[in-house]
């Protein structure tokens, strides 16, 4: 195996597997991978040749981006080849005046965002680990983030994909053209498919002129019900907020110490709402939002430094929650926005039923909760109860008309959930599509589908 | 056949085929359908039962919405059942405060738009025949329109589908939840698949608060090159226009008489650019657009009545071009926006090569041309030359990195083009997906795929 693969990518790019290539962010949940070899192709053609070799030799292929996923999607289960895309780092083209960019899969999300920003543009998707996640991984998982409320998830910004499909063909699905109904939307089919239908090697991105200003407002409420009522008031204000985020009481308790404004003990449910646009436009919109939020407003940063500090604090909420007990099990269910308060309350109730402290925060406008159970590292009994609690959480999301994953994906960890969320006929469709595109079942086996 | 189907939908909803159910807008190109029977189910369950019966009896199924398509997608080729969705007209739910609506496939696009508007909301997609097209047909073709530049095509506003798939299963793909990465994006796979993978029976739509104001500006240039340079200036202005439309000289000649402002003879290339938002925001943005367009601005309506008249004039351009000679062949190729001027010029040159008068207009910001050859009705020789010219047009679009269809779809009329645009491996993927979802090939046979 090694010598064949070395002939394709060069000796120095065929490596023995190390944790760096076997684990992702799910390692915190005790998930560790096992592979035979790590291959680091240097071009899309080499990816194609590696896939072709694997497909001929019945060897499993686990594509790997930045390894920042929470669902174990990049973790090899049972040997095979880890196909690391980190050397595909070319910015193939960038036309700021035309609001578009073509980049290879291994380019960091933060690089895309920075290039756009330096040219007066915005690449809106802002998933949590942008400093280390790859744009290809973002595409493969259809990553979200706070600003997906106004701007949509990663897929909304991809006009075309280059990908390797079985048994090793390099194909182009879409391109720089912004509208195309000539074929089936295979681009969207691969986006979010977590490497189980093909290996994304490059993406064409569309961009937009950067808003001049973004002005967030934080408002504090007594509980989730009051917060949810405020969300409806915000949605009735006529403004389209750039983001509507929330933290419930448990999350606020974990993160309040570093919040840039005082928070009182009676109002521990936080809404973070942002308006963006021209300076005048954003200021006008923030006025409308303040009216909708009334006297609940507790903080409204204005200077760029304060706004940045505000969002850095928001990004650190997950770490602050972990720090409470040293460990956590966090899921990313989503529900219709009118069921959000129910889902937030029930997260805590599910925790109580399993003897676990629970909290949640997340993308309120999209009904997307990061429902979390606090854990002491190494406590196996607690871990098992958390797994059981997570199952109750998934059942709740489905009962409320939602999904077991709003943005992290199914990967390995939620693999059994698909058949609870989808009717048998819909699961059968998934199975048919998988068999059509990966007849040997070698593309990221054991992920996404049961 | 009739008695079996009558048992499902009732006697009065099994009809002998008439032109109303056999032709669509492609009838102007001489395309007429042939079917055995028309069935008008009254519910999604009846659609399911009809499809199940057809699948069991190897009978082709041609789903039909408003019949406004230009590609012959709703035209039955060789017998079978026309499945008309016009009785599926329920607004299943409408939550204006939550910016969402669930409607059945047969609801008119204009009804969706009106309901949204009456509640302070906007359903942005604005395909040409909104007064008669169905929302289900819009979804099945992923219909576009002028405002797709800022707001995206139909699919961008669909969070979930209800559809009947082979051999007659009613499935739900997505729903009211705004983010969902639990499964494959089968929703997007069905959107734009022109009824060849399943029959859409209902859609969940997301909506947005309506902009307070929309202010269009028209600017006139000497030729397409100057107009294209102005598009780049507009894109560099920092404003995201709601629409960037164009008319070339031939189209202006056809439509100038009713244009609400005088146009001089030297500047016959028109750009129509619109800014929307709050009144102050739109006024500010229009100021930026005017600066980018310089002294080319010829018209800038401000009152709602004048703005409406302006867009009504724009909608009538296609009819005005037809009126020039009594007939036309119009295609909807799209190219990367930096190749737009080339595509506009080449449309005219292709016409000349085939002895045909040609012009184009369309969605400039999306690089989407309605490239058109003028015809005299009944002149068969001209019609044949126009068909040959259309083939050159498709080849040009592909050579420029574009697509043979930006928004009308492939249907019947462009059916052979797929293999020119897509590489063999990509065509094979299409074929695999079709076989996976429609193993008997009974769903709208002869459409989309060769």
PDB file of C-alpha atoms in Angstrom, chain A residues 97-100 141-142 145 149 153 165 169 171-173 176-186 188-189 193-194 196-197 208-209 232 235-236 238-241 278 284 334-338 363 365-366 368 403-410 418 421-422 425-426 429-430 432-434 436-437 448-449, chain B residues 97-100 141-142 145 149 153 165 169 171-173 176-186 188-189 193-194 196-197 208-209 232 235-236 238-241 278 284 334-338 363 365-366 368 403-410 418 421-422 425-426 429-430 432-434 436-437 448-449:
ATOM      1  CA  UNK A  97     -14.278  43.427  -8.207  1.00  0.00           C
ATOM      2  CA  UNK A  98     -16.401  40.464  -9.227  1.00  0.00           C
ATOM      3  CA  UNK A  99     -17.001  39.324  -5.637  1.00  0.00           C
ATOM      4  CA  UNK A 100     -15.613  35.843  -6.160  1.00  0.00           C
ATOM      5  CA  UNK A 141     -20.153  19.735   6.621  1.00  0.00           C
ATOM      6  CA  UNK A 142     -22.059  22.804   5.376  1.00  0.00           C
ATOM      7  CA  UNK A 145     -22.172  30.091  12.603  1.00  0.00           C
ATOM      8  CA  UNK A 149     -29.212  33.892  10.409  1.00  0.00           C
ATOM      9  CA  UNK A 153     -24.641  28.659   5.887  1.00  0.00           C
ATOM     10  CA  UNK A 165     -15.979  10.980  -7.005  1.00  0.00           C
ATOM     11  CA  UNK A 169     -12.904  10.867 -11.292  1.00  0.00           C
ATOM     12  CA  UNK A 171     -15.438  16.451 -11.687  1.00  0.00           C
ATOM     13  CA  UNK A 172     -16.537  20.061 -11.675  1.00  0.00           C
ATOM     14  CA  UNK A 173     -20.030  20.789 -10.378  1.00  0.00           C
ATOM     15  CA  UNK A 176     -17.973  30.819 -11.089  1.00  0.00           C
ATOM     16  CA  UNK A 177     -21.379  31.300 -12.721  1.00  0.00           C
ATOM     17  CA  UNK A 178     -23.961  32.443 -10.180  1.00  0.00           C
ATOM     18  CA  UNK A 179     -27.022  30.744 -11.664  1.00  0.00           C
ATOM     19  CA  UNK A 180     -27.160  27.323 -13.261  1.00  0.00           C
ATOM     20  CA  UNK A 181     -30.108  24.969 -13.637  1.00  0.00           C
ATOM     21  CA  UNK A 182     -28.664  22.831 -16.409  1.00  0.00           C
ATOM     22  CA  UNK A 183     -28.124  19.719 -14.304  1.00  0.00           C
ATOM     23  CA  UNK A 184     -29.155  18.280 -10.974  1.00  0.00           C
ATOM     24  CA  UNK A 185     -27.853  20.235  -7.997  1.00  0.00           C
ATOM     25  CA  UNK A 186     -25.041  17.775  -7.312  1.00  0.00           C
ATOM     26  CA  UNK A 188     -25.597  20.855  -2.937  1.00  0.00           C
ATOM     27  CA  UNK A 189     -25.726  17.067  -2.724  1.00  0.00           C
ATOM     28  CA  UNK A 193     -22.336  15.004   2.773  1.00  0.00           C
ATOM     29  CA  UNK A 194     -19.342  14.720   5.116  1.00  0.00           C
ATOM     30  CA  UNK A 196     -19.369  10.104   2.075  1.00  0.00           C
ATOM     31  CA  UNK A 197     -20.224  10.902  -1.561  1.00  0.00           C
ATOM     32  CA  UNK A 208     -20.276  40.406  -0.950  1.00  0.00           C
ATOM     33  CA  UNK A 209     -19.267  43.982  -0.163  1.00  0.00           C
ATOM     34  CA  UNK A 232     -40.520  37.551  18.115  1.00  0.00           C
ATOM     35  CA  UNK A 235     -38.504  39.658  14.100  1.00  0.00           C
ATOM     36  CA  UNK A 236     -41.514  41.977  13.989  1.00  0.00           C
ATOM     37  CA  UNK A 238     -38.791  45.161  10.300  1.00  0.00           C
ATOM     38  CA  UNK A 239     -35.035  44.780  10.750  1.00  0.00           C
ATOM     39  CA  UNK A 240     -33.215  41.687   9.492  1.00  0.00           C
ATOM     40  CA  UNK A 241     -30.635  41.163  12.241  1.00  0.00           C
ATOM     41  CA  UNK A 278     -23.801  51.397   6.445  1.00  0.00           C
ATOM     42  CA  UNK A 284     -31.091  53.193  12.516  1.00  0.00           C
ATOM     43  CA  UNK A 334     -32.192  22.750  15.876  1.00  0.00           C
ATOM     44  CA  UNK A 335     -35.939  23.351  16.120  1.00  0.00           C
ATOM     45  CA  UNK A 336     -38.422  25.745  14.492  1.00  0.00           C
ATOM     46  CA  UNK A 337     -37.823  29.091  16.164  1.00  0.00           C
ATOM     47  CA  UNK A 338     -41.259  29.089  17.861  1.00  0.00           C
ATOM     48  CA  UNK A 363     -28.105  30.595  17.232  1.00  0.00           C
ATOM     49  CA  UNK A 365     -32.817  33.032  15.180  1.00  0.00           C
ATOM     50  CA  UNK A 366     -32.142  29.728  13.449  1.00  0.00           C
ATOM     51  CA  UNK A 368     -30.123  26.112  16.726  1.00  0.00           C
ATOM     52  CA  UNK A 403     -33.234  18.149  13.480  1.00  0.00           C
ATOM     53  CA  UNK A 404     -30.574  16.264  15.402  1.00  0.00           C
ATOM     54  CA  UNK A 405     -27.946  18.477  13.786  1.00  0.00           C
ATOM     55  CA  UNK A 406     -28.231  22.112  12.807  1.00  0.00           C
ATOM     56  CA  UNK A 407     -24.594  22.559  11.852  1.00  0.00           C
ATOM     57  CA  UNK A 408     -22.103  19.992  13.171  1.00  0.00           C
ATOM     58  CA  UNK A 409     -23.237  17.096  11.048  1.00  0.00           C
ATOM     59  CA  UNK A 410     -23.933  13.457  11.817  1.00  0.00           C
ATOM     60  CA  UNK A 418     -30.948   9.477  10.958  1.00  0.00           C
ATOM     61  CA  UNK A 421     -35.493  11.874  12.181  1.00  0.00           C
ATOM     62  CA  UNK A 422     -36.357  10.643   8.697  1.00  0.00           C
ATOM     63  CA  UNK A 425     -38.763   6.079   2.681  1.00  0.00           C
ATOM     64  CA  UNK A 426     -36.494   9.092   3.179  1.00  0.00           C
ATOM     65  CA  UNK A 429     -33.488   7.626  -0.541  1.00  0.00           C
ATOM     66  CA  UNK A 430     -30.280   8.406   1.344  1.00  0.00           C
ATOM     67  CA  UNK A 432     -29.951   4.846  -2.797  1.00  0.00           C
ATOM     68  CA  UNK A 433     -27.948   8.028  -3.296  1.00  0.00           C
ATOM     69  CA  UNK A 434     -25.022   6.650  -1.306  1.00  0.00           C
ATOM     70  CA  UNK A 436     -25.274   5.362  -6.588  1.00  0.00           C
ATOM     71  CA  UNK A 437     -22.284   7.567  -5.818  1.00  0.00           C
ATOM     72  CA  UNK A 448     -23.589   9.983   8.068  1.00  0.00           C
ATOM     73  CA  UNK A 449     -25.570   6.831   7.219  1.00  0.00           C
TER      74      UNK A 449
ATOM     75  CA  UNK B  97     -44.110  36.873  12.778  1.00  0.00           C
ATOM     76  CA  UNK B  98     -41.821  33.905  12.158  1.00  0.00           C
ATOM     77  CA  UNK B  99     -41.220  34.799   8.512  1.00  0.00           C
ATOM     78  CA  UNK B 100     -42.433  31.475   7.145  1.00  0.00           C
ATOM     79  CA  UNK B 141     -37.283  24.428 -12.027  1.00  0.00           C
ATOM     80  CA  UNK B 142     -35.519  26.520  -9.358  1.00  0.00           C
ATOM     81  CA  UNK B 145     -35.841  36.473 -11.817  1.00  0.00           C
ATOM     82  CA  UNK B 149     -28.963  38.944  -7.900  1.00  0.00           C
ATOM     83  CA  UNK B 153     -33.232  31.912  -6.763  1.00  0.00           C
ATOM     84  CA  UNK B 165     -40.864   9.736  -4.851  1.00  0.00           C
ATOM     85  CA  UNK B 169     -43.862   7.294  -1.259  1.00  0.00           C
ATOM     86  CA  UNK B 171     -41.606  11.998   1.962  1.00  0.00           C
ATOM     87  CA  UNK B 172     -40.697  15.154   3.820  1.00  0.00           C
ATOM     88  CA  UNK B 173     -37.247  16.613   3.099  1.00  0.00           C
ATOM     89  CA  UNK B 176     -39.776  24.766   8.832  1.00  0.00           C
ATOM     90  CA  UNK B 177     -36.376  24.507  10.530  1.00  0.00           C
ATOM     91  CA  UNK B 178     -33.879  26.918   8.981  1.00  0.00           C
ATOM     92  CA  UNK B 179     -30.739  24.836   9.410  1.00  0.00           C
ATOM     93  CA  UNK B 180     -30.411  21.093   9.024  1.00  0.00           C
ATOM     94  CA  UNK B 181     -27.346  19.021   8.185  1.00  0.00           C
ATOM     95  CA  UNK B 182     -28.657  15.705   9.453  1.00  0.00           C
ATOM     96  CA  UNK B 183     -29.042  14.088   6.057  1.00  0.00           C
ATOM     97  CA  UNK B 184     -28.014  14.606   2.466  1.00  0.00           C
ATOM     98  CA  UNK B 185     -29.432  17.749   0.880  1.00  0.00           C
ATOM     99  CA  UNK B 186     -32.137  15.851  -1.001  1.00  0.00           C
ATOM    100  CA  UNK B 188     -31.784  20.761  -3.180  1.00  0.00           C
ATOM    101  CA  UNK B 189     -31.478  17.628  -5.294  1.00  0.00           C
ATOM    102  CA  UNK B 193     -34.843  18.501 -11.131  1.00  0.00           C
ATOM    103  CA  UNK B 194     -37.852  19.311 -13.330  1.00  0.00           C
ATOM    104  CA  UNK B 196     -37.550  13.786 -13.079  1.00  0.00           C
ATOM    105  CA  UNK B 197     -36.701  12.667  -9.519  1.00  0.00           C
ATOM    106  CA  UNK B 208     -38.054  38.279   5.077  1.00  0.00           C
ATOM    107  CA  UNK B 209     -39.240  41.700   6.222  1.00  0.00           C
ATOM    108  CA  UNK B 232     -17.958  46.566 -12.489  1.00  0.00           C
ATOM    109  CA  UNK B 235     -20.012  46.214  -7.988  1.00  0.00           C
ATOM    110  CA  UNK B 236     -17.117  48.288  -6.658  1.00  0.00           C
ATOM    111  CA  UNK B 238     -19.936  49.014  -1.888  1.00  0.00           C
ATOM    112  CA  UNK B 239     -23.670  48.732  -2.529  1.00  0.00           C
ATOM    113  CA  UNK B 240     -25.337  45.364  -3.063  1.00  0.00           C
ATOM    114  CA  UNK B 241     -27.923  46.179  -5.716  1.00  0.00           C
ATOM    115  CA  UNK B 278     -35.129  51.663   4.424  1.00  0.00           C
ATOM    116  CA  UNK B 284     -28.035  56.655   0.227  1.00  0.00           C
ATOM    117  CA  UNK B 334     -25.537  32.321 -18.266  1.00  0.00           C
ATOM    118  CA  UNK B 335     -21.829  33.154 -18.116  1.00  0.00           C
ATOM    119  CA  UNK B 336     -19.442  34.489 -15.466  1.00  0.00           C
ATOM    120  CA  UNK B 337     -20.215  38.183 -15.188  1.00  0.00           C
ATOM    121  CA  UNK B 338     -16.815  39.227 -16.596  1.00  0.00           C
ATOM    122  CA  UNK B 363     -30.009  39.561 -15.466  1.00  0.00           C
ATOM    123  CA  UNK B 365     -25.390  40.817 -12.386  1.00  0.00           C
ATOM    124  CA  UNK B 366     -25.882  37.067 -12.599  1.00  0.00           C
ATOM    125  CA  UNK B 368     -27.779  35.561 -17.301  1.00  0.00           C
ATOM    126  CA  UNK B 403     -24.247  27.206 -18.553  1.00  0.00           C
ATOM    127  CA  UNK B 404     -26.851  26.449 -21.215  1.00  0.00           C
ATOM    128  CA  UNK B 405     -29.560  27.394 -18.727  1.00  0.00           C
ATOM    129  CA  UNK B 406     -29.452  30.016 -16.016  1.00  0.00           C
ATOM    130  CA  UNK B 407     -33.088  29.747 -15.001  1.00  0.00           C
ATOM    131  CA  UNK B 408     -35.469  28.099 -17.503  1.00  0.00           C
ATOM    132  CA  UNK B 409     -34.147  24.566 -17.142  1.00  0.00           C
ATOM    133  CA  UNK B 410     -33.302  21.871 -19.659  1.00  0.00           C
ATOM    134  CA  UNK B 418     -26.083  18.368 -20.873  1.00  0.00           C
ATOM    135  CA  UNK B 421     -21.676  21.269 -20.616  1.00  0.00           C
ATOM    136  CA  UNK B 422     -20.723  18.472 -18.249  1.00  0.00           C
ATOM    137  CA  UNK B 425     -17.986  11.600 -15.379  1.00  0.00           C
ATOM    138  CA  UNK B 426     -20.403  14.335 -14.290  1.00  0.00           C
ATOM    139  CA  UNK B 429     -23.305  11.025 -11.896  1.00  0.00           C
ATOM    140  CA  UNK B 430     -26.562  12.505 -13.165  1.00  0.00           C
ATOM    141  CA  UNK B 432     -26.663   7.325 -11.430  1.00  0.00           C
ATOM    142  CA  UNK B 433     -28.804   9.691  -9.396  1.00  0.00           C
ATOM    143  CA  UNK B 434     -31.698   9.376 -11.849  1.00  0.00           C
ATOM    144  CA  UNK B 436     -31.300   5.587  -7.980  1.00  0.00           C
ATOM    145  CA  UNK B 437     -34.418   7.726  -7.538  1.00  0.00           C
ATOM    146  CA  UNK B 448     -33.419  16.964 -18.212  1.00  0.00           C
ATOM    147  CA  UNK B 449     -31.271  13.922 -19.092  1.00  0.00           C
TER     148      UNK B 449
END
